[in-house]
mmCIF file of C-alpha atoms in Angstrom:
data_model
loop_
_atom_site.group_PDB
_atom_site.id
_atom_site.type_symbol
_atom_site.label_atom_id
_atom_site.label_comp_id
_atom_site.label_asym_id
_atom_site.label_seq_id
_atom_site.Cartn_x
_atom_site.Cartn_y
_atom_site.Cartn_z
ATOM 1 C CA MET A 1352 87.034 86.236 98.960
ATOM 2 C CA ASP A 1353 86.564 87.964 95.630
ATOM 3 C CA PHE A 1354 86.378 91.751 96.119
ATOM 4 C CA ALA A 1355 83.075 92.232 94.310
ATOM 5 C CA ASN A 1356 81.456 89.233 96.020
ATOM 6 C CA GLY A 1357 82.644 90.405 99.417
ATOM 7 C CA LEU A 1358 81.434 93.929 98.769
ATOM 8 C CA VAL A 1359 77.958 92.794 97.738
ATOM 9 C CA ALA A 1360 77.672 90.270 100.585
ATOM 10 C CA GLY A 1361 78.596 92.877 103.181
ATOM 11 C CA LEU A 1362 76.250 95.447 101.680
ATOM 12 C CA LEU A 1363 73.300 93.052 101.613
ATOM 13 C CA ALA A 1364 73.975 92.061 105.218
ATOM 14 C CA ARG A 1365 73.930 95.704 106.260
ATOM 15 C CA THR A 1366 70.759 96.503 104.309
ATOM 16 C CA ALA A 1367 68.828 93.339 105.187
ATOM 17 C CA ASP A 1368 66.400 95.245 107.418
ATOM 18 C CA MET A 1369 65.876 98.075 104.935
ATOM 19 C CA ALA A 1370 62.927 98.390 102.576
ATOM 20 C CA PRO A 1371 63.644 97.005 99.068
ATOM 21 C CA GLY A 1372 63.502 100.473 97.582
ATOM 22 C CA ASP A 1373 66.151 101.785 99.983
ATOM 23 C CA LEU A 1374 68.865 99.639 98.382
ATOM 24 C CA ALA A 1375 68.313 101.517 95.125
ATOM 25 C CA LYS A 1376 69.222 104.756 96.905
ATOM 26 C CA VAL A 1377 72.674 103.487 97.881
ATOM 27 C CA GLU A 1378 75.510 105.028 95.847
ATOM 28 C CA ILE A 1379 78.697 103.027 95.262
ATOM 29 C CA TYR A 1380 81.735 104.706 93.688
ATOM 30 C CA VAL A 1381 84.492 102.565 92.148
ATOM 31 C CA ASN A 1382 87.683 103.276 90.193
ATOM 32 C CA THR A 1383 87.278 101.241 87.010
ATOM 33 C CA THR A 1384 84.591 100.144 84.571
ATOM 34 C CA ARG A 1385 85.796 96.582 85.088
ATOM 35 C CA MET A 1386 84.958 96.713 88.786
ATOM 36 C CA GLN A 1387 81.673 98.432 87.961
ATOM 37 C CA ARG A 1388 80.706 95.582 85.611
ATOM 38 C CA ARG A 1389 81.901 92.947 88.096
ATOM 39 C CA ILE A 1390 79.724 94.297 90.924
ATOM 40 C CA ARG A 1391 76.730 94.489 88.615
ATOM 41 C CA ALA A 1392 77.355 90.898 87.530
ATOM 42 C CA VAL A 1393 77.306 89.733 91.162
ATOM 43 C CA PHE A 1394 73.975 91.479 91.703
ATOM 44 C CA ASP A 1395 72.643 90.106 88.401
ATOM 45 C CA ALA A 1396 73.392 86.568 89.590
ATOM 46 C CA GLY A 1397 70.272 86.915 91.722
ATOM 47 C CA PRO A 1398 67.932 86.884 93.356
ATOM 48 C CA ALA A 1399 66.015 89.688 91.660
ATOM 49 C CA ARG A 1400 66.182 92.994 93.540
ATOM 50 C CA LEU A 1401 66.503 96.708 93.026
ATOM 51 C CA LEU A 1402 70.164 97.591 92.547
ATOM 52 C CA PRO A 1403 72.253 100.370 94.064
ATOM 53 C CA ARG A 1404 73.678 103.078 91.839
ATOM 54 C CA ILE A 1405 77.205 102.032 90.861
ATOM 55 C CA ARG A 1406 79.242 104.943 89.519
ATOM 56 C CA LEU A 1407 82.809 105.684 88.508
ATOM 57 C CA ILE A 1408 84.711 108.256 90.533
ATOM 58 C CA THR A 1409 85.966 109.766 87.277
ATOM 59 C CA ASP A 1410 82.368 110.377 86.184
ATOM 60 C CA LEU A 1411 82.213 113.139 88.768
ATOM 61 C CA ALA A 1412 84.002 115.329 86.227
ATOM 62 C CA ASN A 1413 80.785 115.344 84.176
ATOM 63 C CA ASP A 1414 78.409 115.685 87.118
ATOM 64 C CA PRO A 1415 76.014 118.663 86.746
ATOM 65 C CA VAL A 1416 76.360 119.410 90.460
ATOM 66 C CA SER A 1417 76.236 123.151 89.904
ATOM 67 C CA ARG A 1418 75.179 125.374 87.030
ATOM 68 C CA ALA A 1419 78.001 127.685 87.990
ATOM 69 C CA LEU A 1420 80.566 125.100 86.859
ATOM 70 C CA PRO A 1421 81.248 125.198 83.102
ATOM 71 C CA PRO A 1422 81.591 121.899 81.204
ATOM 72 C CA ALA A 1423 85.039 120.363 80.821
ATOM 73 C CA ILE A 1424 86.962 121.078 77.647
ATOM 74 C CA SER A 1425 87.787 118.243 75.232
ATOM 75 C CA PRO A 1426 91.176 116.614 76.023
ATOM 76 C CA LEU A 1427 91.984 116.484 72.298
ATOM 77 C CA TYR A 1428 91.200 120.185 71.902
ATOM 78 C CA ARG A 1429 93.458 121.004 74.835
ATOM 79 C CA ARG A 1430 96.345 118.974 73.387
ATOM 80 C CA LEU A 1431 96.019 120.649 69.997
ATOM 81 C CA GLU A 1432 95.923 124.007 71.733
ATOM 82 C CA LEU A 1433 99.063 123.168 73.706
ATOM 83 C CA SER A 1434 100.847 121.995 70.564
ATOM 84 C CA GLN A 1435 100.465 125.467 69.040
ATOM 85 C CA PHE A 1436 102.163 127.080 72.040
ATOM 86 C CA VAL A 1437 104.902 124.435 72.090
ATOM 87 C CA ALA A 1438 105.529 125.004 68.376
ATOM 88 C CA LYS A 1439 105.982 128.739 68.951
ATOM 89 C CA LEU A 1440 108.381 128.100 71.835
ATOM 90 C CA LEU A 1441 110.490 125.719 69.724
ATOM 91 C CA GLU A 1442 110.644 128.288 66.948
ATOM 92 C CA GLN A 1443 111.922 130.902 69.376
ATOM 93 C CA GLN A 1444 114.304 128.541 71.194
ATOM 94 C CA PRO A 1445 115.192 125.644 68.847
ATOM 95 C CA ASP A 1446 117.849 124.388 71.269
ATOM 96 C CA LEU A 1447 115.170 123.324 73.788
ATOM 97 C CA ALA A 1448 114.029 120.268 71.811
ATOM 98 C CA PRO A 1449 113.809 119.003 68.215
ATOM 99 C CA ARG A 1450 110.739 119.882 66.182
ATOM 100 C CA ALA A 1451 109.870 116.173 65.970
ATOM 101 C CA ALA A 1452 109.175 116.207 69.728
ATOM 102 C CA LEU A 1453 106.297 118.676 69.320
ATOM 103 C CA TYR A 1454 103.399 116.307 69.994
ATOM 104 C CA ASP A 1455 105.234 114.272 72.627
ATOM 105 C CA LEU A 1456 105.931 117.481 74.533
ATOM 106 C CA SER A 1457 102.300 118.548 74.164
ATOM 107 C CA ASP A 1458 101.115 115.213 75.564
ATOM 108 C CA SER A 1459 103.560 115.481 78.467
ATOM 109 C CA LEU A 1460 102.344 118.978 79.278
ATOM 110 C CA ALA A 1461 98.718 117.829 79.136
ATOM 111 C CA LYS A 1462 99.470 114.977 81.543
ATOM 112 C CA LEU A 1463 101.336 117.350 83.838
ATOM 113 C CA MET A 1464 98.340 119.684 83.819
ATOM 114 C CA ASP A 1465 96.008 116.812 84.696
ATOM 115 C CA GLU A 1466 98.155 115.760 87.636
ATOM 116 C CA MET A 1467 98.613 119.308 88.919
ATOM 117 C CA GLN A 1468 94.902 120.081 88.672
ATOM 118 C CA GLY A 1469 93.952 116.805 90.339
ATOM 119 C CA GLU A 1470 96.356 117.484 93.193
ATOM 120 C CA GLY A 1471 95.390 121.144 93.472
ATOM 121 C CA VAL A 1472 98.941 122.340 92.727
ATOM 122 C CA SER A 1473 99.417 125.684 90.966
ATOM 123 C CA PRO A 1474 102.239 126.545 88.518
ATOM 124 C CA ASP A 1475 103.493 129.137 91.016
ATOM 125 C CA THR A 1476 104.080 126.372 93.564
ATOM 126 C CA ILE A 1477 106.129 124.384 91.047
ATOM 127 C CA ALA A 1478 108.130 127.436 89.977
ATOM 128 C CA GLN A 1479 109.139 128.164 93.578
ATOM 129 C CA LEU A 1480 110.672 124.719 94.177
ATOM 130 C CA ASP A 1481 114.314 124.747 95.235
ATOM 131 C CA VAL A 1482 116.079 122.326 92.892
ATOM 132 C CA GLY A 1483 119.639 123.442 93.707
ATOM 133 C CA ASP A 1484 122.135 121.498 91.596
ATOM 134 C CA GLN A 1485 119.576 120.890 88.837
ATOM 135 C CA SER A 1486 119.148 124.593 88.087
ATOM 136 C CA GLY A 1487 120.223 124.310 84.423
ATOM 137 C CA HIS A 1488 117.710 121.615 83.565
ATOM 138 C CA TRP A 1489 115.110 123.292 85.748
ATOM 139 C CA GLU A 1490 115.334 126.566 83.834
ATOM 140 C CA ARG A 1491 114.575 124.704 80.614
ATOM 141 C CA ALA A 1492 111.641 122.935 82.250
ATOM 142 C CA LEU A 1493 110.242 126.244 83.477
ATOM 143 C CA GLU A 1494 110.085 127.489 79.892
ATOM 144 C CA PHE A 1495 107.573 124.739 79.160
ATOM 145 C CA LEU A 1496 105.796 125.276 82.460
ATOM 146 C CA LYS A 1497 105.089 128.861 81.427
ATOM 147 C CA ILE A 1498 102.998 127.491 78.548
ATOM 148 C CA ILE A 1499 100.400 125.884 80.808
ATOM 149 C CA THR A 1500 100.253 128.674 83.396
ATOM 150 C CA PRO A 1501 97.466 130.636 81.613
ATOM 151 C CA PHE A 1502 95.250 127.528 81.530
ATOM 152 C CA PHE A 1503 95.006 127.585 85.326
ATOM 153 C CA ASP A 1504 93.034 130.827 85.171
ATOM 154 C CA GLN A 1505 89.567 129.575 86.181
ATOM 155 C CA GLN A 1506 87.995 132.931 85.373
ATOM 156 C CA ASN A 1507 88.842 132.975 81.677
ATOM 157 C CA GLU A 1508 89.595 129.367 80.760
ATOM 158 C CA PRO A 1509 87.185 126.400 80.602
ATOM 159 C CA PRO A 1510 88.339 123.677 83.005
ATOM 160 C CA ASP A 1511 90.027 120.471 81.967
ATOM 161 C CA LYS A 1512 88.462 117.204 83.084
ATOM 162 C CA GLU A 1513 90.722 116.823 86.126
ATOM 163 C CA ALA A 1514 90.178 120.430 87.158
ATOM 164 C CA ARG A 1515 86.419 120.122 86.836
ATOM 165 C CA GLN A 1516 86.382 116.867 88.798
ATOM 166 C CA ARG A 1517 88.129 118.582 91.698
ATOM 167 C CA MET A 1518 85.727 121.531 91.441
ATOM 168 C CA VAL A 1519 82.740 119.154 91.525
ATOM 169 C CA ILE A 1520 84.145 117.312 94.552
ATOM 170 C CA GLU A 1521 84.724 120.575 96.397
ATOM 171 C CA ALA A 1522 81.149 121.658 95.604
ATOM 172 C CA LEU A 1523 79.757 118.289 96.754
ATOM 173 C CA ALA A 1524 81.772 118.419 99.977
ATOM 174 C CA GLN A 1525 80.352 121.842 100.783
ATOM 175 C CA ARG A 1526 76.814 120.753 99.924
ATOM 176 C CA TRP A 1527 77.084 117.620 102.066
ATOM 177 C CA LYS A 1528 78.518 119.650 104.921
ATOM 178 C CA ASP A 1529 75.432 121.867 104.895
ATOM 179 C CA ALA A 1530 72.921 119.085 104.121
ATOM 180 C CA PRO A 1531 74.225 115.477 104.421
ATOM 181 C CA PRO A 1532 72.489 112.955 102.117
ATOM 182 C CA ASN A 1533 69.971 110.649 103.796
ATOM 183 C CA HIS A 1534 71.229 107.516 102.038
ATOM 184 C CA PRO A 1535 74.500 105.519 102.162
ATOM 185 C CA ILE A 1536 77.399 106.608 99.973
ATOM 186 C CA ILE A 1537 80.260 104.119 99.610
ATOM 187 C CA ILE A 1538 83.671 104.363 97.955
ATOM 188 C CA ALA A 1539 84.996 100.877 97.196
ATOM 189 C CA GLY A 1540 88.454 99.760 96.115
ATOM 190 C CA SER A 1541 90.273 103.096 96.053
ATOM 191 C CA THR A 1542 93.475 103.944 97.916
ATOM 192 C CA GLY A 1543 93.188 107.702 97.454
ATOM 193 C CA SER A 1544 96.443 107.910 95.502
ATOM 194 C CA ARG A 1545 95.145 110.861 93.474
ATOM 195 C CA GLY A 1546 94.553 114.158 95.201
ATOM 196 C CA ALA A 1547 90.999 114.690 93.937
ATOM 197 C CA THR A 1548 90.021 111.141 94.906
ATOM 198 C CA ALA A 1549 91.488 111.574 98.395
ATOM 199 C CA LEU A 1550 89.489 114.785 98.738
ATOM 200 C CA PHE A 1551 86.329 112.917 97.745
ATOM 201 C CA MET A 1552 87.084 110.131 100.222
ATOM 202 C CA GLN A 1553 87.570 112.714 102.952
ATOM 203 C CA ALA A 1554 84.133 114.166 102.195
ATOM 204 C CA VAL A 1555 82.452 110.737 102.187
ATOM 205 C CA ALA A 1556 84.188 109.629 105.403
ATOM 206 C CA ALA A 1557 82.689 112.639 107.177
ATOM 207 C CA LEU A 1558 79.113 111.699 106.216
ATOM 208 C CA PRO A 1559 76.780 110.038 108.750
ATOM 209 C CA GLN A 1560 76.122 107.251 106.216
ATOM 210 C CA GLY A 1561 79.443 107.359 104.393
ATOM 211 C CA ALA A 1562 81.844 104.408 104.135
ATOM 212 C CA ILE A 1563 85.185 103.680 102.489
ATOM 213 C CA ILE A 1564 86.033 100.074 101.636
ATOM 214 C CA LEU A 1565 89.798 99.630 101.379
ATOM 215 C CA PRO A 1566 91.380 96.861 99.268
ATOM 216 C CA GLY A 1567 94.142 94.925 100.997
ATOM 217 C CA PHE A 1568 94.500 96.705 104.330
ATOM 218 C CA ASP A 1569 97.135 94.900 106.424
ATOM 219 C CA PHE A 1570 95.784 94.096 109.892
ATOM 220 C CA ASP A 1571 99.018 92.248 110.736
ATOM 221 C CA LEU A 1572 101.101 95.407 110.522
ATOM 222 C CA PRO A 1573 102.234 96.424 114.043
ATOM 223 C CA SER A 1574 101.268 99.875 115.241
ATOM 224 C CA HIS A 1575 104.897 100.991 115.646
ATOM 225 C CA VAL A 1576 105.544 100.264 111.961
ATOM 226 C CA TRP A 1577 102.338 102.051 110.979
ATOM 227 C CA ASP A 1578 103.336 105.085 113.052
ATOM 228 C CA ALA A 1579 106.750 105.191 111.364
ATOM 229 C CA MET A 1580 105.194 105.474 107.903
ATOM 230 C CA ASP A 1581 105.048 109.245 108.136
ATOM 231 C CA ASP A 1582 108.543 109.312 106.621
ATOM 232 C CA ASP A 1583 108.000 109.726 102.875
ATOM 233 C CA MET A 1584 111.641 109.079 102.014
ATOM 234 C CA THR A 1585 111.791 105.567 103.474
ATOM 235 C CA THR A 1586 108.236 104.192 103.298
ATOM 236 C CA GLU A 1587 106.696 105.626 100.122
ATOM 237 C CA ASP A 1588 107.128 102.347 98.230
ATOM 238 C CA HIS A 1589 105.381 100.276 100.924
ATOM 239 C CA PRO A 1590 101.922 98.869 99.971
ATOM 240 C CA GLN A 1591 100.346 100.356 103.111
ATOM 241 C CA TYR A 1592 101.859 103.819 102.654
ATOM 242 C CA ARG A 1593 98.856 105.087 100.662
ATOM 243 C CA PHE A 1594 96.506 103.960 103.404
ATOM 244 C CA ARG A 1595 98.591 105.766 106.019
ATOM 245 C CA ARG A 1596 98.468 108.951 103.945
ATOM 246 C CA LEU A 1597 94.725 108.524 103.454
ATOM 247 C CA MET A 1598 94.120 108.027 107.177
ATOM 248 C CA ASP A 1599 96.011 111.243 107.867
ATOM 249 C CA VAL A 1600 93.863 113.110 105.334
ATOM 250 C CA ILE A 1601 90.501 111.891 106.610
ATOM 251 C CA GLY A 1602 91.492 112.055 110.277
ATOM 252 C CA PHE A 1603 91.374 108.320 111.071
ATOM 253 C CA THR A 1604 93.837 106.044 112.833
ATOM 254 C CA GLN A 1605 94.876 102.467 112.183
ATOM 255 C CA ASN A 1606 92.495 101.248 114.899
ATOM 256 C CA ASP A 1607 89.534 102.969 113.237
ATOM 257 C CA VAL A 1608 89.682 100.518 110.321
ATOM 258 C CA LYS A 1609 87.368 97.523 110.747
ATOM 259 C CA THR A 1610 86.728 94.439 108.643
ATOM 260 C CA TRP A 1611 83.846 94.694 106.172
ATOM 261 C CA SER A 1612 82.559 91.225 107.055
ATOM 262 C CA ASP A 1613 82.959 88.577 109.742
ATOM 263 C CA GLN A 1614 84.505 86.104 107.307
ATOM 264 C CA GLN A 1615 87.980 85.049 108.388
ATOM 265 C CA PRO A 1616 90.993 85.380 106.041
ATOM 266 C CA ILE A 1617 91.559 82.325 103.881
ATOM 267 C CA HIS A 1618 95.343 82.290 104.532
ATOM 268 C CA PRO A 1619 96.047 84.030 107.864
ATOM 269 C CA GLN A 1620 99.538 82.489 108.115
ATOM 270 C CA ARG A 1621 100.404 83.702 104.626
ATOM 271 C CA ASN A 1622 99.037 87.144 105.391
ATOM 272 C CA ALA A 1623 101.328 87.405 108.414
ATOM 273 C CA LEU A 1624 104.315 86.175 106.396
ATOM 274 C CA VAL A 1625 103.778 88.641 103.555
ATOM 275 C CA SER A 1626 103.150 91.465 106.017
ATOM 276 C CA LEU A 1627 106.488 90.794 107.720
ATOM 277 C CA SER A 1628 108.380 90.355 104.443
ATOM 278 C CA LEU A 1629 107.186 93.761 103.211
ATOM 279 C CA ARG A 1630 108.349 95.743 106.238
ATOM 280 C CA PRO A 1631 109.956 99.074 105.255
ATOM 281 C CA ALA A 1632 113.712 99.004 104.692
ATOM 282 C CA PRO A 1633 114.643 100.731 107.990
ATOM 283 C CA VAL A 1634 113.058 97.931 110.024
ATOM 284 C CA THR A 1635 113.848 94.795 108.006
ATOM 285 C CA ASP A 1636 115.832 93.583 111.019
ATOM 286 C CA GLN A 1637 112.406 92.591 112.322
ATOM 287 C CA TRP A 1638 112.534 89.635 109.931
ATOM 288 C CA LEU A 1639 114.938 87.912 112.314
ATOM 289 C CA ALA A 1640 113.214 89.109 115.474
ATOM 290 C CA GLU A 1641 109.638 88.219 114.505
ATOM 291 C CA GLY A 1642 110.170 85.513 111.889
ATOM 292 C CA PRO A 1643 110.378 82.631 114.395
ATOM 293 C CA ASP A 1644 106.955 83.606 115.777
ATOM 294 C CA LEU A 1645 105.204 83.033 112.441
ATOM 295 C CA GLY A 1646 104.784 79.330 113.106
ATOM 296 C CA ASP A 1647 104.454 76.799 110.293
ATOM 297 C CA LEU A 1648 106.061 78.452 107.259
ATOM 298 C CA HIS A 1649 105.432 75.355 105.147
ATOM 299 C CA LYS A 1650 101.699 75.909 105.530
ATOM 300 C CA ALA A 1651 102.073 79.643 104.906
ATOM 301 C CA THR A 1652 103.916 79.050 101.625
ATOM 302 C CA GLU A 1653 101.863 76.102 100.429
ATOM 303 C CA GLY A 1654 101.017 76.563 96.759
ATOM 304 C CA LEU A 1655 103.590 79.330 96.244
ATOM 305 C CA THR A 1656 106.421 79.100 93.710
ATOM 306 C CA LEU A 1657 109.764 80.861 94.121
ATOM 307 C CA VAL A 1658 111.061 82.383 90.879
ATOM 308 C CA GLU A 1659 114.616 83.726 91.099
ATOM 309 C CA ALA A 1660 115.446 86.308 88.431
ATOM 310 C CA ALA A 1661 118.958 86.862 87.104
ATOM 311 C CA SER A 1662 118.313 90.601 86.866
ATOM 312 C CA PRO A 1663 115.427 93.042 87.463
ATOM 313 C CA ALA A 1664 114.344 92.940 83.794
ATOM 314 C CA PRO A 1665 112.938 89.358 83.599
ATOM 315 C CA ARG A 1666 110.954 89.648 86.824
ATOM 316 C CA PRO A 1667 107.530 90.417 85.325
ATOM 317 C CA LYS A 1668 107.724 87.641 82.734
ATOM 318 C CA PRO A 1669 106.677 84.594 84.811
ATOM 319 C CA SER A 1670 103.505 86.281 86.100
ATOM 320 C CA PRO A 1671 101.457 86.325 82.856
ATOM 321 C CA PHE A 1672 102.670 82.792 82.089
ATOM 322 C CA VAL A 1673 101.371 81.509 85.427
ATOM 323 C CA CYS A 1674 98.135 83.463 85.116
ATOM 324 C CA ALA A 1675 97.582 82.041 81.642
ATOM 325 C CA LYS A 1676 97.625 78.527 83.112
ATOM 326 C CA LEU A 1677 94.920 79.285 85.669
ATOM 327 C CA PRO A 1678 91.395 78.094 84.819
ATOM 328 C CA LYS A 1679 89.331 80.854 83.253
ATOM 329 C CA THR A 1680 86.805 80.511 86.061
ATOM 330 C CA ALA A 1681 89.439 80.843 88.767
ATOM 331 C CA SER A 1682 89.171 83.896 90.975
ATOM 332 C CA PRO A 1683 92.166 84.057 93.336
ATOM 333 C CA PRO A 1684 91.281 85.519 96.728
ATOM 334 C CA PRO A 1685 92.815 88.841 97.732
ATOM 335 C CA LEU A 1686 95.746 88.630 100.104
ATOM 336 C CA PHE A 1687 94.028 90.642 102.828
ATOM 337 C CA PRO A 1688 90.331 90.942 103.760
ATOM 338 C CA LEU A 1689 88.066 93.792 102.746
ATOM 339 C CA THR A 1690 88.088 96.613 105.252
ATOM 340 C CA VAL A 1691 85.911 99.580 105.977
ATOM 341 C CA CYS A 1692 86.508 102.888 107.673
#
């Protein structure tokens, strides 16, 4: 099923016995404006009803949750400010980088700041990393890291957007801990890949009426494979790795995740096939052990096309070509069903 359609159908089923006005109290947080518009379009298709509040997670950065939190500084202002410090550093140490790299370096530092603030990582933590054989390059990198260190002083510096979003989430989590909201709060379609978002999901999961709807959770993944995903070095590139990390953060297990609706998967055989094919590298021997149990592979691969690439570079090219040939009204179903925890 389409994600937005499945989300709305499950929500309406769960709120069928509620008063019409109660649906308007429901808060739904999504990652993108596209998903926000898509969910609204499903509701707009009728029948007429009061709609839930559909918000972007990133909008939390502008939430007036507390008067004690100052407004976020303009990203452009911050980049221009950083460029002045980078320019001074390049004047003092011209061997670090050419002058032409001034604005590229400023943008890179701004992005690094955003990621560090979102993850709650301080410059001191970065500076203390043991990089061993990369010490020469690392010393040069630390010169640039020193530029952004003063901006992490929350007492004297206005927060950046990422920093303020994390501050808002921390304030909300504390408020909800003391006085949980009396209406449902749902996070839909996020994997918690960003630190601030994972923190927000942890706060919502702890609410009496909180729910997290995960996109593409693999119910065919055996528990022993799930348990082995605590090894970052070998499983970080697996599609379910983010969910495993998220479950660890919010204190849930694989068995705590339930389907959002009773609708059965459209292609259960294909789901099982893809799940097996994506096993982490250390256990790909399971292809031979479990492959024969998949049953009719012709049915599982019906409608699929195998494209063999000569090298890694051409791999993405067939995808937009195939998508361009799909009818504009087509809405391919997700590989796995919607899930909730």
